Coordinates of C-alpha atoms and ligand atoms in Angstrom, one line a residue:
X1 CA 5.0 19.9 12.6
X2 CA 3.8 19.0 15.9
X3 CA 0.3 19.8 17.4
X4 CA -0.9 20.6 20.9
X5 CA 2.1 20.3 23.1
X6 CA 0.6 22.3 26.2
X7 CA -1.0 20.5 28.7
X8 CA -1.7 21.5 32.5
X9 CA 1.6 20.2 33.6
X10 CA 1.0 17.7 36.8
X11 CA 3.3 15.8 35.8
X12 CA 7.7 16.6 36.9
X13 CA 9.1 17.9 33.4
X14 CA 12.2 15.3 33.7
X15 CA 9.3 12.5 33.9
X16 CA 10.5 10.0 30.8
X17 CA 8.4 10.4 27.5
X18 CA 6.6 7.3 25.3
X19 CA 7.3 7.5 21.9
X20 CA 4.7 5.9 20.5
X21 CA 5.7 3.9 17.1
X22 CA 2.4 3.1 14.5
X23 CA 3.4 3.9 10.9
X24 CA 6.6 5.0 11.3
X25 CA 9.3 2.3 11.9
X26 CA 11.8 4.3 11.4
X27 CA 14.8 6.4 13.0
X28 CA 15.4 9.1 10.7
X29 CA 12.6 11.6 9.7
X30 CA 10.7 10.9 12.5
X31 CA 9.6 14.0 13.9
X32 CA 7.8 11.9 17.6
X33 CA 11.2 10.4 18.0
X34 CA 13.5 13.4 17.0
X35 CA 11.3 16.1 19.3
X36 CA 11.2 13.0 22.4
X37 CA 15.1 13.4 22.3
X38 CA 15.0 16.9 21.6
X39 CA 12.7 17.1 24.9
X40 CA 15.9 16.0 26.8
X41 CA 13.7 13.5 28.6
X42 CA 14.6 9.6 29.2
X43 CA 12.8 7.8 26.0
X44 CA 10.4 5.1 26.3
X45 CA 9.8 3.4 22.7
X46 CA 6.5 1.5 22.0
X47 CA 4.9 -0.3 19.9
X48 CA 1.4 -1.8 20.5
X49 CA -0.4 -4.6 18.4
X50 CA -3.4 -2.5 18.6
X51 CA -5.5 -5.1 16.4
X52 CA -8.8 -4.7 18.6
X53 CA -8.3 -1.0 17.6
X54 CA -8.6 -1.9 14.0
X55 CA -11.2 -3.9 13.8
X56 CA -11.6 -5.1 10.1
X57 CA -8.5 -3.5 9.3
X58 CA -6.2 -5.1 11.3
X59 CA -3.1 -6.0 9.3
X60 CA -3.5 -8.9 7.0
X61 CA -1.1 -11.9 6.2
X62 CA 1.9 -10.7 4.3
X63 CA 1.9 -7.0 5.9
X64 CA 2.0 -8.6 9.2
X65 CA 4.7 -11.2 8.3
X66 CA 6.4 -7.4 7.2
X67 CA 5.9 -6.2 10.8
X68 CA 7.7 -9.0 11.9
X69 CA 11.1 -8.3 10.3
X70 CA 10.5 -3.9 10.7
X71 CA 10.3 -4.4 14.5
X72 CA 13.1 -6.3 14.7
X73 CA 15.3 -3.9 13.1
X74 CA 13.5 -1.0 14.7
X75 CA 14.5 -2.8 18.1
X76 CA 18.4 -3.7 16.8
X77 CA 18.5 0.1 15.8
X78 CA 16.9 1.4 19.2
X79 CA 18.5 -0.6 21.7
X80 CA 22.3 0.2 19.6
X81 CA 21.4 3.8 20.6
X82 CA 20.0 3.0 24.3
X83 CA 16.4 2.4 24.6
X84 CA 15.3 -0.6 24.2
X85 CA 11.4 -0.7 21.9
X86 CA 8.9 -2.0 24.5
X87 CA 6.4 -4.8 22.7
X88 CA 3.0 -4.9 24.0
X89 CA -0.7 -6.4 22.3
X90 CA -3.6 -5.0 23.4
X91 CA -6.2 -1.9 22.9
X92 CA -3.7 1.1 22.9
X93 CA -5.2 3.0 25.0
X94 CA -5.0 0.4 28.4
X95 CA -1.3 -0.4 27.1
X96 CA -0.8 3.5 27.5
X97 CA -2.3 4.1 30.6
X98 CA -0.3 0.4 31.7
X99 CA 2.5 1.8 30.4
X100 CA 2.4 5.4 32.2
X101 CA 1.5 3.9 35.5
X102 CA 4.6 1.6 35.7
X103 CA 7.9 4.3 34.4
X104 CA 5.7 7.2 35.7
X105 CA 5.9 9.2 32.2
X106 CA 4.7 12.3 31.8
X107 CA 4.3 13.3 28.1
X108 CA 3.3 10.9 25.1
X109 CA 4.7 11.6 21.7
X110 CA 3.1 9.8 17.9
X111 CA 3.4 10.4 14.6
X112 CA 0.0 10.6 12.8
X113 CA -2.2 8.3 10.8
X114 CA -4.7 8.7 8.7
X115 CA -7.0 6.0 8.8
X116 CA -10.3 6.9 9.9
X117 CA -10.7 4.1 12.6
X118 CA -6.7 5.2 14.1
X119 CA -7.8 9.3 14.0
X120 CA -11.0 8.5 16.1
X121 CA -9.4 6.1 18.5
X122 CA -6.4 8.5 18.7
X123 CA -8.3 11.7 19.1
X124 CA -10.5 9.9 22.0
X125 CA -6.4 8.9 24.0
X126 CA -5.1 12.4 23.5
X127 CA -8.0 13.9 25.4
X128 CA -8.0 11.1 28.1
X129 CA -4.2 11.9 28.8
X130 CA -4.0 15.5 28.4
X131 CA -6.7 15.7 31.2
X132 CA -4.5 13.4 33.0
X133 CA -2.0 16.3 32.6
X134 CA 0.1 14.6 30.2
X135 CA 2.0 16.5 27.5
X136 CA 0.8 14.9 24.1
X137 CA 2.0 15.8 20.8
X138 CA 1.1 14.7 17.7
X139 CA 3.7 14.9 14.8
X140 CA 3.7 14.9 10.7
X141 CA 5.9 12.0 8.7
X142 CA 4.2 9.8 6.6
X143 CA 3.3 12.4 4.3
X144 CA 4.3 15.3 2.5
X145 CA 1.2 17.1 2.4
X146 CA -1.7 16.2 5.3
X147 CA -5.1 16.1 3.9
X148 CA -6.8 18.3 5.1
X149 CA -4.0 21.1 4.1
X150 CA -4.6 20.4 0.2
X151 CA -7.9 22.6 -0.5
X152 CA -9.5 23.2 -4.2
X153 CA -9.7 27.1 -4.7
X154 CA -13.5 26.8 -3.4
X155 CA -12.1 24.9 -0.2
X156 CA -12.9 21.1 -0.4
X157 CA -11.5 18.5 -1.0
X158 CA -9.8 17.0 -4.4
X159 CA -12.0 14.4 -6.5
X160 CA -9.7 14.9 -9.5
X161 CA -6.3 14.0 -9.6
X162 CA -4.3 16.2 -12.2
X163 CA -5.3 19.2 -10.3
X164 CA -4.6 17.8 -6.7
X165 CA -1.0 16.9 -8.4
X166 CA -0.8 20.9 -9.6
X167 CA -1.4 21.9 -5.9
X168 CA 0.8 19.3 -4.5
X169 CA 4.3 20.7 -7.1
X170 CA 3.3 24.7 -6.3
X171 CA 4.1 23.7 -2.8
X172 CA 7.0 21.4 -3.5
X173 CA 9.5 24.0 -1.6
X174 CA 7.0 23.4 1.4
X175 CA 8.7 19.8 1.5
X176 CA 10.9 19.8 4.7
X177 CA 14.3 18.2 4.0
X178 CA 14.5 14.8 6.5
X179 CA 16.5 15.2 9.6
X180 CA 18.9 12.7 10.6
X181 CA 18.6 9.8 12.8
X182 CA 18.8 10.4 16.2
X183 CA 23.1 9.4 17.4
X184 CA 21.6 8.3 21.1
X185 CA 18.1 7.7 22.3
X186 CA 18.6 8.2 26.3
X187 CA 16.2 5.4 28.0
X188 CA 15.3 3.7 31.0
X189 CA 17.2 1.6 33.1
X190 CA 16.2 -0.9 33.4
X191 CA 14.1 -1.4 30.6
X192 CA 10.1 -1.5 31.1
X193 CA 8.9 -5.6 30.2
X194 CA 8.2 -5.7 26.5
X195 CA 6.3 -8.7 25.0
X196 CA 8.5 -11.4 22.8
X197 CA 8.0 -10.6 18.9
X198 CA 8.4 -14.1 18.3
X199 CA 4.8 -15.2 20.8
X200 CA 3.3 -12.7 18.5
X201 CA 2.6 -15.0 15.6
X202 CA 3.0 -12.4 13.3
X203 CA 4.8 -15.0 11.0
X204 CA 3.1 -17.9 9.1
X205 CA 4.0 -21.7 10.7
X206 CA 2.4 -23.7 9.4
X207 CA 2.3 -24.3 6.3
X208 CA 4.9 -21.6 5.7
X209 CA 3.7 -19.3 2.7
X210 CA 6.6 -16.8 3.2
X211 CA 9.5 -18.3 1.7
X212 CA 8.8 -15.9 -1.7
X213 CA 8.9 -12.8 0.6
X214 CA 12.1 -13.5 2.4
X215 CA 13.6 -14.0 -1.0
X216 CA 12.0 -11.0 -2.1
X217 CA 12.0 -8.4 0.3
X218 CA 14.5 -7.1 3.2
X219 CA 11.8 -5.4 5.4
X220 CA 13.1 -2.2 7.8
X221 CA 14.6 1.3 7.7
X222 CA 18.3 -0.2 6.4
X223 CA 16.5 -2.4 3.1
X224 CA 14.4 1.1 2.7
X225 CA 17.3 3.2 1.9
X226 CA 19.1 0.4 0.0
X227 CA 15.9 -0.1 -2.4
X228 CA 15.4 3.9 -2.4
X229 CA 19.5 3.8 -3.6
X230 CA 19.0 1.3 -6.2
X231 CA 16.0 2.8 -7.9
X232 CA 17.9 6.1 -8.0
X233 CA 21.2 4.1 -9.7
X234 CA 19.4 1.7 -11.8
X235 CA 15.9 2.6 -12.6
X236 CA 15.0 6.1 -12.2
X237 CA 16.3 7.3 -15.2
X238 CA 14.0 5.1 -17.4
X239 CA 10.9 5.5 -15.4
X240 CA 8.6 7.0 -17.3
X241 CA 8.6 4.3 -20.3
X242 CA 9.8 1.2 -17.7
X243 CA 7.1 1.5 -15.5
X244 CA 4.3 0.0 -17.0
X245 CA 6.3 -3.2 -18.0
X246 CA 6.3 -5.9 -15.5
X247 CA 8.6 -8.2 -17.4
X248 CA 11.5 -5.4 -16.3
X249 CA 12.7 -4.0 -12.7
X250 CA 11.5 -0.8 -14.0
X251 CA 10.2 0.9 -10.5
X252 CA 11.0 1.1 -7.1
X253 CA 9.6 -1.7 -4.8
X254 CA 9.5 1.0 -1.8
X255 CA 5.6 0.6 -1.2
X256 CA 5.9 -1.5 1.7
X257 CA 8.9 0.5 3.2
X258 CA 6.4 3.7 2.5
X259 CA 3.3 1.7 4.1
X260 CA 5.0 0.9 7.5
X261 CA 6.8 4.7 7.3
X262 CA 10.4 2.8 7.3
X263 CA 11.1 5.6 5.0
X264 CA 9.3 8.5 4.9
X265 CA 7.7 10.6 1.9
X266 CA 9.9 13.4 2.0
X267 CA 13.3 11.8 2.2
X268 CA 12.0 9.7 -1.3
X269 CA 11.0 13.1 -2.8
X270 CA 14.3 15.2 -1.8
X271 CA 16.3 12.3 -2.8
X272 CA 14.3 12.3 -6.7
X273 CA 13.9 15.8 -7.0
X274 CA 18.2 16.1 -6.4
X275 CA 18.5 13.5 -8.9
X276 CA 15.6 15.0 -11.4
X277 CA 17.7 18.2 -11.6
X278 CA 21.4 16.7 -11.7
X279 CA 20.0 14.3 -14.5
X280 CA 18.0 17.0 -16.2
X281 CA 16.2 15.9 -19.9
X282 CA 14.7 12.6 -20.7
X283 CA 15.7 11.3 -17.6
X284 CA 14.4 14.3 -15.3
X285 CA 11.3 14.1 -16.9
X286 CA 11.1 10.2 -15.8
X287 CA 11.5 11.1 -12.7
X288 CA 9.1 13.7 -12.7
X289 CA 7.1 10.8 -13.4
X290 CA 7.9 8.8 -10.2
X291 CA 6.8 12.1 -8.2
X292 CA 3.9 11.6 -9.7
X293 CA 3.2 8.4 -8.5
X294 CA 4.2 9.3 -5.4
X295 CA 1.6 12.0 -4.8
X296 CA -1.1 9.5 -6.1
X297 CA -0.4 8.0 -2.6
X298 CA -1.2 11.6 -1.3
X299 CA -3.9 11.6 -3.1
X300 CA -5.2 8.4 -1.6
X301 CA -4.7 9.8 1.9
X302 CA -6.6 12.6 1.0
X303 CA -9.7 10.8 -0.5
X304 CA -9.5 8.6 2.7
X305 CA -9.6 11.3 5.0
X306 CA -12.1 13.7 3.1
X307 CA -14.2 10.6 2.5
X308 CA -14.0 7.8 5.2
X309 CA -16.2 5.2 3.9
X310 CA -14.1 4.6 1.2
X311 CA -13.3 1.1 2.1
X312 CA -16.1 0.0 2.1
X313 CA -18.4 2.4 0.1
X314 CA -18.4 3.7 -3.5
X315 CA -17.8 7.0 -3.7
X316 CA -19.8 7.1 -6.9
X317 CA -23.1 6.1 -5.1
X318 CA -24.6 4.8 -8.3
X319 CA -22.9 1.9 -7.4
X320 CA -24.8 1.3 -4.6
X321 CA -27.4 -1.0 -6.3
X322 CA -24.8 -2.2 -9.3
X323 CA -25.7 -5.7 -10.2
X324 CA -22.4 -7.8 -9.4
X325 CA -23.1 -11.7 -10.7
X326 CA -24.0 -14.7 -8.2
X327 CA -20.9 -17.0 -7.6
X328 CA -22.6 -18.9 -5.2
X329 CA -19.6 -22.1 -4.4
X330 CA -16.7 -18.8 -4.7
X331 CA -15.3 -20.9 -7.5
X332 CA -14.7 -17.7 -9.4
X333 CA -13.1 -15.8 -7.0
X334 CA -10.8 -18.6 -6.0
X335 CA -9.8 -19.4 -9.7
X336 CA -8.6 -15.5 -9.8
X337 CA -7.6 -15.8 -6.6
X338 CA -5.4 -18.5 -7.2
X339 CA -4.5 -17.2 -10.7
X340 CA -6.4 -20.1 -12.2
X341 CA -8.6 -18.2 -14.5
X342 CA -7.1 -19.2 -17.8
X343 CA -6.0 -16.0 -18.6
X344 CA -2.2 -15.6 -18.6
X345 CA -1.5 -12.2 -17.9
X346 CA -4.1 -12.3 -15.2
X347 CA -2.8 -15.6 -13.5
X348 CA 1.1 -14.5 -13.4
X349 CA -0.6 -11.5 -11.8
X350 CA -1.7 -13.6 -8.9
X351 CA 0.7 -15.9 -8.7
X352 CA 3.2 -12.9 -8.3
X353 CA 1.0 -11.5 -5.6
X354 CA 0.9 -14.8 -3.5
X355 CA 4.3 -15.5 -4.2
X356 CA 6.1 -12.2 -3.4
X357 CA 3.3 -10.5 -1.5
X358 CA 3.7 -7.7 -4.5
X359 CA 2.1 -7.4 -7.9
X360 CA 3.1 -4.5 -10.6
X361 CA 0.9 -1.3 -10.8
X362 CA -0.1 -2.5 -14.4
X363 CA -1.2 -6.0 -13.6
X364 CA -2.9 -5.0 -10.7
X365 CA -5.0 -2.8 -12.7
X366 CA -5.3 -5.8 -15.1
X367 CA -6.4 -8.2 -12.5
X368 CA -8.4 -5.8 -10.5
X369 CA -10.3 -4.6 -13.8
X370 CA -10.7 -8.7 -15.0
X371 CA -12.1 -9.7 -10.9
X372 CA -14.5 -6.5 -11.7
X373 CA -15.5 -6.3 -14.9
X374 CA -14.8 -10.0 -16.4
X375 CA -16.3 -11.7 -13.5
X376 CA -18.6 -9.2 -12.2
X377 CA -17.6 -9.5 -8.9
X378 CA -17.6 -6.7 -6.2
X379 CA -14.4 -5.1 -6.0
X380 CA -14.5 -5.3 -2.3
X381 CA -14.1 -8.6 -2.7
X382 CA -10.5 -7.9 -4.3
X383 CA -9.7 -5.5 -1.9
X384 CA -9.9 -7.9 0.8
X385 CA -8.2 -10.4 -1.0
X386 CA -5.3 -7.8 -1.6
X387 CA -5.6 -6.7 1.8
X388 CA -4.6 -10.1 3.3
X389 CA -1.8 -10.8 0.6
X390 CA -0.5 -7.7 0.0
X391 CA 3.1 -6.9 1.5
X392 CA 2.3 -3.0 1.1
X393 CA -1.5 -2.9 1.8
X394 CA -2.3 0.2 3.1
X395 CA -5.8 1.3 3.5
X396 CA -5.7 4.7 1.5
X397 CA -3.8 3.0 -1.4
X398 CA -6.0 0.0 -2.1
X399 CA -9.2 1.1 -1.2
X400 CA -8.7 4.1 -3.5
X401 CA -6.8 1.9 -6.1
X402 CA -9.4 -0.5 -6.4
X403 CA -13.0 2.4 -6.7
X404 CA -10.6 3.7 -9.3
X405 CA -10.4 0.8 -11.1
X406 CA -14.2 -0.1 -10.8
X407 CA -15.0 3.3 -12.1
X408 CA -16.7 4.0 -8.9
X409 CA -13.9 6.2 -7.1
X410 CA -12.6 9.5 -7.6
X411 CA -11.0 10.2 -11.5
X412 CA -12.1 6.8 -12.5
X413 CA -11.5 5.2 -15.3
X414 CA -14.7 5.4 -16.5
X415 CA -16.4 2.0 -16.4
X416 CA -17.0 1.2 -20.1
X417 CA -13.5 0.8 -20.1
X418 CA -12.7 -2.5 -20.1
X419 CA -9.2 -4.2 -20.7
X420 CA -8.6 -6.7 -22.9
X421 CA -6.3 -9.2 -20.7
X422 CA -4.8 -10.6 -24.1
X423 CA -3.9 -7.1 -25.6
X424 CA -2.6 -5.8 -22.5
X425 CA -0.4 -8.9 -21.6
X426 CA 0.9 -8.5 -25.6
X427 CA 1.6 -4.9 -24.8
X428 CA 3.3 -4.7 -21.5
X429 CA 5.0 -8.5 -21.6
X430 CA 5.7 -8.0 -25.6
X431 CA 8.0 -11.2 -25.1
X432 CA 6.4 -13.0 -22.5
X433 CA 9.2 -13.3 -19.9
X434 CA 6.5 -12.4 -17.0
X435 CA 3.9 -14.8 -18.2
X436 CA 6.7 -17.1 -18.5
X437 CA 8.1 -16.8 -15.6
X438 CA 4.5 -17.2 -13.3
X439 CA 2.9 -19.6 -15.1
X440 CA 5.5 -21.6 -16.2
X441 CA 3.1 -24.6 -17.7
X442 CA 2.9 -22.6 -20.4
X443 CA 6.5 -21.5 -21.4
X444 CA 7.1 -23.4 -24.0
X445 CA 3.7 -21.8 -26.2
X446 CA 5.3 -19.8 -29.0
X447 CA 4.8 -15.5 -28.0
X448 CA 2.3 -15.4 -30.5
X449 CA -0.1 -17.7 -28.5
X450 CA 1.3 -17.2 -24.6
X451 CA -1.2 -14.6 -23.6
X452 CA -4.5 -16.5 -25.6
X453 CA -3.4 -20.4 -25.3
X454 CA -7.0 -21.2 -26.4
X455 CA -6.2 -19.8 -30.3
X456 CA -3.2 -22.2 -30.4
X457 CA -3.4 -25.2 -32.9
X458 CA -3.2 -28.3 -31.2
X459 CA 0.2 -29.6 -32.9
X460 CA 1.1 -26.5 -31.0
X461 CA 0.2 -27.2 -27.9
X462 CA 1.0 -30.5 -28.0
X463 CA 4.4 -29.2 -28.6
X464 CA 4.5 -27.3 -25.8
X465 CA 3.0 -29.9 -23.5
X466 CA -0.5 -27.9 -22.8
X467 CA -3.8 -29.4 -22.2
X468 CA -5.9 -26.8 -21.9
X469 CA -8.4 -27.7 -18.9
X470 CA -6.1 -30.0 -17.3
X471 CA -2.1 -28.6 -17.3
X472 CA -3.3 -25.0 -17.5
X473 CA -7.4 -24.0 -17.3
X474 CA -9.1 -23.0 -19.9
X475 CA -10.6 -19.7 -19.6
X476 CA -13.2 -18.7 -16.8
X477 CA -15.2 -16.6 -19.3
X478 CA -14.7 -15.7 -22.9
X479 CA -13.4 -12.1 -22.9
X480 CA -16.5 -10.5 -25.2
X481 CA -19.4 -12.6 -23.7
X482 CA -18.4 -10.9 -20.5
X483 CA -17.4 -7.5 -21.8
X484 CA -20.7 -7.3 -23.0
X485 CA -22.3 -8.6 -19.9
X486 CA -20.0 -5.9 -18.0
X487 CA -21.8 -3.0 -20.1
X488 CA -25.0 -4.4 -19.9
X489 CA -24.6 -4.4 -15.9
X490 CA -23.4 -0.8 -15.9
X491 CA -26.4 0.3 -18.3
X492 CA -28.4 -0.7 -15.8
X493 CA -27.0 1.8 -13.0
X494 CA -26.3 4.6 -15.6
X495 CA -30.2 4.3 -16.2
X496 CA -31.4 3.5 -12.8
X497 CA -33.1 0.3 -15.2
Ligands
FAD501 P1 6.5 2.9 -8.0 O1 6.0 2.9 -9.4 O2 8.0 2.8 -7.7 O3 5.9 4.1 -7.2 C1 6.5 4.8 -6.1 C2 5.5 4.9 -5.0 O4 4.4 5.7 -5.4 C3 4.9 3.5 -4.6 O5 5.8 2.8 -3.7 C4 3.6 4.0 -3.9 O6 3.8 4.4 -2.6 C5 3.2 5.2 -4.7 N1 2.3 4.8 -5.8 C6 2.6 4.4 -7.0 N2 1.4 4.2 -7.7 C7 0.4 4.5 -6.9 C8 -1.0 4.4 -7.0 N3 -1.6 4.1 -8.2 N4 -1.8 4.7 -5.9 C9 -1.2 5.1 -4.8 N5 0.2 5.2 -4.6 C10 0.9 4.8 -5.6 N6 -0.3 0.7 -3.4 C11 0.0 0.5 -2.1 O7 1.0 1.1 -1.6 N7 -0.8 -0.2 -1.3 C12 -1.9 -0.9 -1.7 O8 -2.6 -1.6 -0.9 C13 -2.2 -0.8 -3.1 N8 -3.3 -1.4 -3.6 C14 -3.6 -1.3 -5.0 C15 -4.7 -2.0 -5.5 C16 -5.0 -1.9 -6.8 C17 -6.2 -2.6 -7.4 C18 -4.2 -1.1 -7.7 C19 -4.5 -0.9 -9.1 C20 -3.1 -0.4 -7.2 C21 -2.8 -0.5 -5.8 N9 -1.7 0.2 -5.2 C22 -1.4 0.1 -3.9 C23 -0.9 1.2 -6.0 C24 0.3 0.7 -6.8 O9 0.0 -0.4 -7.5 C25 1.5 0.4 -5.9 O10 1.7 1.5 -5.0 C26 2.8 0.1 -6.7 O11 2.6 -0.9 -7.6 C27 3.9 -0.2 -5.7 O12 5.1 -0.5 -6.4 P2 6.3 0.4 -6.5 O13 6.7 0.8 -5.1 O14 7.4 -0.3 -7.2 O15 5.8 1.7 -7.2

């Protein structure tokens, strides 16, 4: 739905329009773009690097190596329907007012974000053009619900999931079917000057890490729908008891296509909810499942936006003062974040992130819980970490993800609750064909020793060619000494001690 269209109108109402492209790399859906061509006005497409804007949260490695490939589709897919995406770094709101002076254009047109850095900095350009006399509009995609529209039945915010999901379903008929992509984009000719991608340096050189995500991952609105279409054929139907197994494709891979908004929340949903009811059963309840997961994004949003230090703050303020452990030469932090901590589970975990710039939803909770808990670090430390490697980081979704898993966010899992890496690798990679396949030094260990190497016999590790502490480590820290140190730690928050 867009927002404040009215202006004073200076400005001649054939005057060409910006579309302004953030989170939203996409054609289809995408109410800025659809309501710039509805406008009947020539269309000026932009995208700024707007990393002074960000600050901290500028992209990090692997989302910006994403950005890469998603602008060059999004420019392919423009210019093949006449108007060419203009390219330009800088703080948005000089490229704007840059960008306005030279084509003369007289409205602005962006989808929204959520982030409370981009909502300040945007609020603060909308004012400066409007009294311009520019028409402005902001417009809804990324989700399917904006925060601030989700209200408990006293009217705050959500701290507790299950309920926040309840409210979400009521309103599922509220969900506004996508709209198609646009056949022709009307532009300017010529062309305003756009920036080369390629001088960006949004891709690694040297050395080249991203050889794991090009095999891995097809970034842009095309690879979007193609990922959304193999879920629905393949996967879908076995979601609900595939999706905490990492050693099987059991879930989507659309995060990063969700994160950049080359597909948008609503086309995922209508596409799932057609299927839920064709496939009725088992297999609609699976996908039930899925929408479930997808309105723990939502939910993410909506903690970020009701609570904006979230990325940096605990929202349990306990937490304040909680007693994370020295680890003065980072040699703990880099054994985890190298996936050398001598736990397998843990280390495939890792290794999959730095590999693939993804890691399952189960191991991430593994790792995350093992950085916090096992090693007593602070879990912003992870979050930066994920930040930086993450192909779908997204500041709603990790900084959420990881408070949760601390036991510091909203609906934690309570703190005391600490997993046992071996018992969870045995459980969710029963045969071992993750661990295998990321830590590969260790294949050859019979299953009943893969996930705790240090129990094997030495005849059988000789066998399989292991030395612990020199072909694979031996663990960081022995799972109950630092269980109990983990408790300990929290006792002394719980008691103020
Ligand atoms: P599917 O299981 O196919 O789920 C479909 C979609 O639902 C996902 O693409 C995602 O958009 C959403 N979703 C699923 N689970 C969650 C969740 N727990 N929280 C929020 N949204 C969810 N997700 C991110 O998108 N970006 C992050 O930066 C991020 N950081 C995380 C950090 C930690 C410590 C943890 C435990 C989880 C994090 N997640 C993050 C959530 C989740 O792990 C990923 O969304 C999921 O693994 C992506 O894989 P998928 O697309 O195959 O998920």
């Amino acid at each position: 739905m867009a927002d404040d269209a009215s202006s004073p109108d200076s400005r001649p109402p054939d005057s060409p329009i910006i579309v302004w492209f953030r989170l939203d790399l996409r054609l289809a859906d995408n109410p800025a773009l659809r309501a710039a061509v509805d406008s009947g006005r020539r269309v000026v497409p932009l995208f700024i690097l707007d990393d002074a804007d960000a600050g901290p949260w500028k992209p990090g490695g692997a989302t910006r190596w994403w950005l890469h490939g998603s602008l060059e589709r999004l420019a392919a897919d423009l210019a093949e329907r006449g108007a060419p995406l203009v390219l330009r770094a800088g703080k948005a709101a000089d490229v704007l007012d840059t960008l306005i002076e030279e084509t003369g254009a007289g409205a602005v047109a962006w989808n929204r974000r959520y982030e409370p850095w981009a909502i300040a900095r945007d609020k603060e350009i909308k004012a400066a053009l409007k009294d311009r006399g520019l028409d402005v509009a902001s417009h809804d995609a990324a989700l399917l619900f904006e925060p601030w529209t989700v209200e408990t039945k006293t009217g705050g915010p959500y701290k507790v999931y299950t309920p926040f999901w309840r409210a979400c379903r009521a309103r599922a008929e509220e969900i506004a079917r996508p709209a198609a992509a646009p056949r022709a984009v009307p532009g300017l000719d010529p062309a305003p000057a756009s920036e080369a991608l390629e001088n960006w340096g949004l891709r690694p050189t040297k050395p080249d890490w991203a050889g794991g995500l090009r095999e891995t991952w097809t970034p842009g609105e095309a690879g979007a729908r193609a990922r959304l279409d193999r879920f629905l054929d393949e996967a879908a139907a076995r979601y609900d008891d595939r999706r905490n197994r990492p050693d099987l494709p059991g879930t989507s891979g659309l995060s990063p296509h969700l994160h950049w908004g080359e597909i948008g929340p609503r086309r995922v949903w209508h596409a799932v909810e057609h299927a839920r009811a064709e496939a009725g059963g088992a297999a609609g309840e699976a996908m039930e499942a899925f929408l479930q997961e997808i309105v723990w994004r939502e939910f993410s949003y909506h903690l970020l936006y009701h609570f904006p230090d979230l990325p940096d703050e605990p929202l349990d303020d306990r937490f304040a003062g909680f007693p994370w452990a020295d680890d003065p030469d980072g040699r703990l932090v880099r054994a985890w974040q190298r996936g050398r901590t001598g736990y397998p589970v843990v280390d495939a975990g890792m290794r999959e992130l730095w590999t693939t710039g993804w890691m399952h939803n189960r191991v991430r909770m593994i790792t995350a819980s093992f950085l916090v808990k096992h090693l007593l670090q602070p879990w912003q430390a992870g979050e930066a970490w994920f930040w930086d490697t993450l192909v779908d980081a997204d500041l709603a979704s990790n900084s959420a993800s990881w408070q949760w898993v601390a036991g510091c966010g909203a609906d934690a899992a309570p703190y005391f609750r600490i997993f046992n890496p071996v018992l969870q690798g045995e459980k969710f990679d029963p045969d071992g064909t993750y661990v295998r396949h990321w830590v590969p030094e260790i294949a050859a260990l019979p299953d009943k020793y893969l996930h705790k190497p240090w129990e094997a016999p030495s005849a059988a590790l000789d066998r399989a060619g292991v030395i612990l502490g020199e072909t694979y480590p031996a663990p960081v820290v022995d799972h109950k000494q630092a269980r109990r140190r983990a408790l300990d730690a929290f006792e002394t928050i719980k008691t103020g001690a």
